[in-house]
Coordinates of C-alpha atoms in Angstrom, one line a residue:
Chain A
S1 CA 114.9 107.5 85.7
A2 CA 116.6 109.2 88.7
V3 CA 118.2 107.3 91.9
I4 CA 116.9 108.8 95.2
S5 CA 118.3 108.0 98.6
Q6 CA 116.9 109.1 102.2
K7 CA 118.7 109.0 105.6
P8 CA 117.7 108.1 108.0
S9 CA 115.3 105.2 106.9
R10 CA 113.2 105.7 110.0
D11 CA 114.0 107.6 113.5
I12 CA 112.0 107.7 117.0
C13 CA 112.8 111.1 118.5
Q14 CA 112.2 113.1 121.9
R15 CA 109.4 115.5 122.1
G16 CA 111.0 118.7 121.6
T17 CA 114.2 117.8 119.7
S18 CA 115.0 118.6 116.0
L19 CA 115.6 115.9 112.9
T20 CA 117.5 116.4 109.8
I21 CA 116.7 114.1 107.0
Q22 CA 119.0 113.7 103.9
C23 CA 118.0 113.6 100.5
Q24 CA 120.7 113.1 97.6
V25 CA 120.2 112.1 93.9
D26 CA 122.6 110.1 91.7
S27 CA 122.0 112.9 88.6
Q28 CA 121.3 116.8 88.8
V29 CA 118.0 118.1 88.5
T30 CA 116.8 121.4 88.9
M31 CA 113.5 120.6 91.4
M32 CA 113.5 118.8 94.7
F33 CA 110.3 118.6 96.7
W34 CA 109.5 117.7 99.9
Y35 CA 106.2 116.0 101.1
R36 CA 104.8 114.5 104.3
Q37 CA 102.9 111.5 104.3
Q38 CA 100.8 111.7 107.8
P39 CA 99.2 107.9 108.7
G40 CA 96.7 106.5 106.3
Q41 CA 96.7 109.6 104.5
S42 CA 97.7 111.6 101.1
L43 CA 100.7 113.2 100.4
T44 CA 100.9 117.2 101.0
L45 CA 103.5 119.3 99.6
I46 CA 105.9 121.0 102.1
A47 CA 108.4 123.0 100.2
T48 CA 110.1 123.4 97.2
A49 CA 113.9 123.5 97.6
N50 CA 115.4 125.6 95.5
Q51 CA 119.0 125.5 94.8
G52 CA 121.0 128.7 95.9
S53 CA 117.9 130.4 97.2
E54 CA 115.6 130.2 100.2
A55 CA 112.7 127.2 100.1
T56 CA 109.1 128.3 98.7
Y57 CA 106.9 126.5 101.6
E58 CA 103.3 125.9 101.1
S59 CA 100.4 126.9 103.1
G60 CA 100.8 125.8 106.7
F61 CA 104.6 125.1 106.8
V62 CA 106.6 127.7 107.6
I63 CA 110.5 128.1 107.8
D64 CA 111.2 127.8 111.6
K65 CA 109.6 124.7 112.0
F66 CA 111.0 122.9 108.7
P67 CA 114.0 124.6 107.5
I68 CA 115.5 123.2 104.1
S69 CA 119.1 123.5 102.6
R70 CA 119.8 122.8 99.2
P71 CA 123.4 123.4 98.4
N72 CA 123.7 121.8 94.7
L73 CA 121.9 120.1 91.8
T74 CA 121.9 116.8 93.8
F75 CA 121.6 117.3 97.7
S76 CA 118.9 118.2 100.1
T77 CA 118.1 118.1 103.8
L78 CA 114.8 118.9 105.6
T79 CA 114.7 119.5 109.3
V80 CA 112.0 118.8 111.5
S81 CA 112.2 120.9 114.7
N82 CA 111.1 121.5 118.2
M83 CA 109.2 118.1 117.1
S84 CA 105.7 116.9 118.8
P85 CA 103.8 113.5 118.2
E86 CA 101.8 115.6 115.6
D87 CA 104.7 115.7 113.4
S88 CA 104.9 111.8 113.2
S89 CA 104.9 110.8 109.6
I90 CA 106.5 109.7 106.8
Y91 CA 108.6 112.8 105.0
L92 CA 109.9 112.0 101.2
C93 CA 111.6 113.8 98.9
S94 CA 111.2 114.0 95.2
V95 CA 112.5 115.4 92.5
S96 CA 111.1 116.4 88.7
T97 CA 112.7 115.8 85.4
P98 CA 110.6 116.6 82.4
Y99 CA 109.1 113.4 82.1
E100 CA 108.0 112.6 85.7
Q101 CA 108.6 112.8 89.4
Y102 CA 110.2 110.6 91.3
F103 CA 109.7 109.8 95.4
G104 CA 112.6 108.9 97.5
P105 CA 111.9 105.9 100.0
G106 CA 110.9 108.0 102.5
T107 CA 111.6 108.9 106.3
R108 CA 109.5 107.6 108.7
L109 CA 110.0 109.6 112.0
T110 CA 107.7 108.7 115.0
V111 CA 107.9 111.2 118.1
T112 CA 106.9 110.2 121.8
Chain B
G1 CA 95.4 126.8 95.0
E2 CA 94.7 123.8 93.1
N3 CA 92.2 121.1 95.1
V4 CA 91.7 117.6 94.0
E5 CA 89.1 115.0 95.2
Q6 CA 89.2 111.8 94.2
H7 CA 86.6 108.6 94.9
P8 CA 86.0 106.1 95.8
S9 CA 88.5 106.3 99.1
T10 CA 88.2 102.1 98.8
L11 CA 87.8 99.9 96.4
S12 CA 87.1 96.3 96.5
V13 CA 87.1 93.9 93.0
Q14 CA 87.1 90.2 92.2
E15 CA 90.0 89.2 90.6
G16 CA 89.4 89.7 86.7
D17 CA 86.7 92.5 87.2
S18 CA 87.7 96.3 86.0
A19 CA 88.5 99.0 88.4
V20 CA 88.1 103.0 88.0
I21 CA 89.0 105.9 90.1
K22 CA 87.8 108.9 89.2
C23 CA 89.3 112.4 90.2
T24 CA 88.1 116.2 89.3
Y25 CA 90.7 119.2 90.1
S26 CA 89.5 122.8 90.5
D27 CA 92.6 124.8 88.8
S28 CA 92.4 124.8 85.0
A29 CA 96.1 125.9 84.5
S30 CA 96.9 122.2 85.1
N31 CA 97.7 120.6 82.6
Y32 CA 99.6 117.5 84.0
F33 CA 97.6 114.6 85.5
P34 CA 99.9 111.7 87.3
W35 CA 98.5 108.5 88.7
Y36 CA 100.5 107.3 91.4
K37 CA 100.3 103.3 93.2
Q38 CA 101.8 102.7 96.6
E39 CA 102.0 99.3 98.1
L40 CA 102.5 99.2 101.8
G41 CA 105.9 100.7 103.1
K42 CA 107.1 101.3 100.0
R43 CA 107.2 105.1 98.1
P44 CA 104.4 105.9 95.6
Q45 CA 105.4 104.8 92.2
L46 CA 104.0 106.7 88.8
I47 CA 101.9 104.0 86.4
I48 CA 100.4 106.4 84.1
D49 CA 100.1 110.0 83.1
I50 CA 98.5 111.8 80.6
R51 CA 99.0 115.8 79.6
S52 CA 96.2 118.4 78.9
N53 CA 96.5 117.8 75.1
V54 CA 96.0 114.2 75.2
G55 CA 92.2 112.7 75.8
E56 CA 93.0 109.2 76.4
K57 CA 96.5 107.0 77.2
K58 CA 96.8 103.5 77.4
D59 CA 99.7 101.3 78.7
Q60 CA 98.7 97.3 78.7
R61 CA 95.8 96.9 81.3
I62 CA 96.1 100.6 82.4
A63 CA 94.1 103.7 81.2
V64 CA 93.4 107.1 81.8
T65 CA 90.9 109.6 80.5
L66 CA 91.2 113.4 80.7
N67 CA 88.2 115.7 80.3
K68 CA 89.5 118.9 80.5
T69 CA 86.7 120.8 79.9
A70 CA 84.8 118.9 83.3
K71 CA 88.1 119.1 85.2
H72 CA 87.8 115.5 85.8
F73 CA 89.9 112.2 84.9
S74 CA 89.9 108.5 85.9
L75 CA 92.2 105.4 85.9
H76 CA 90.7 102.4 84.3
I77 CA 92.4 98.6 85.4
T78 CA 91.4 95.8 83.5
E79 CA 91.5 92.3 84.4
T80 CA 92.7 93.1 87.6
Q81 CA 95.0 91.0 89.6
P82 CA 95.6 90.8 93.2
E83 CA 99.1 92.2 92.9
D84 CA 97.3 95.9 91.8
S85 CA 95.8 95.4 95.4
A86 CA 97.6 98.8 96.7
V87 CA 96.4 102.5 97.2
Y88 CA 96.5 105.1 94.5
F89 CA 96.5 108.1 94.2
C90 CA 95.6 110.9 91.3
A91 CA 97.7 114.2 91.0
A92 CA 97.6 117.5 89.3
S93 CA 100.4 120.3 88.4
E94 CA 101.0 122.5 86.2
T95 CA 103.3 120.8 84.2
S96 CA 105.4 117.4 85.1
G97 CA 108.0 118.9 86.4
S98 CA 106.1 121.7 88.9
R99 CA 104.4 120.7 92.2
L100 CA 102.0 118.6 92.9
T101 CA 98.6 118.2 94.1
F102 CA 97.3 115.1 95.7
G103 CA 94.4 113.5 96.3
E104 CA 92.7 111.8 99.0
G105 CA 93.9 107.9 97.9
T106 CA 92.0 105.0 97.0
Q107 CA 92.6 101.7 98.7
L108 CA 92.2 99.2 96.2
T109 CA 91.7 95.3 96.7
V110 CA 91.4 93.0 94.6
N111 CA 90.0 89.3 95.9
P112 CA 91.7 86.3 94.4

């Protein structure tokens, strides 16, 4: 299994600011993903974080709003830029092994 | 892209009864179908998964069936217990290591 940690666990931010979320895994993994879970909703994939290259974004998500870094096989960051109240969500990173995908504990973001 | 539909959105059963949640998917390239349980305020946890070369898989009180021709799969929980109460998500992907598309979730309530 993979042990995943995220920082911060929660934050309250002002409209127009940016927040960077960190995801750390205890072992090297090839695939890392970032999901968003809006209140009471399902999980939606934001992007696949590729090590050493640009992230692959899903429809409706753009790099300027959600820049992602993946400097190595155990770490990734997601930045939520120029935040608005609609960005209030839980942001989860996940990693895949040959057997399953594991999720981090999530970052609960509230934008006021 | 893939589209996963999940029914019902809410399900209430009496303790000891069975619960069935159904999902359909659209992309015939999908070969991996996991089910996640998410308790309030916690991360999604994998409870069972099935791959396209298998029609049924069972793990104690939980079973999953897959009909690849009809593009649907189902979660069956027998002898339900109050601790089974949670939101359950189905998902689909090409492989266990690739991006997941989630259903909308089912809020299961098991009444003592």
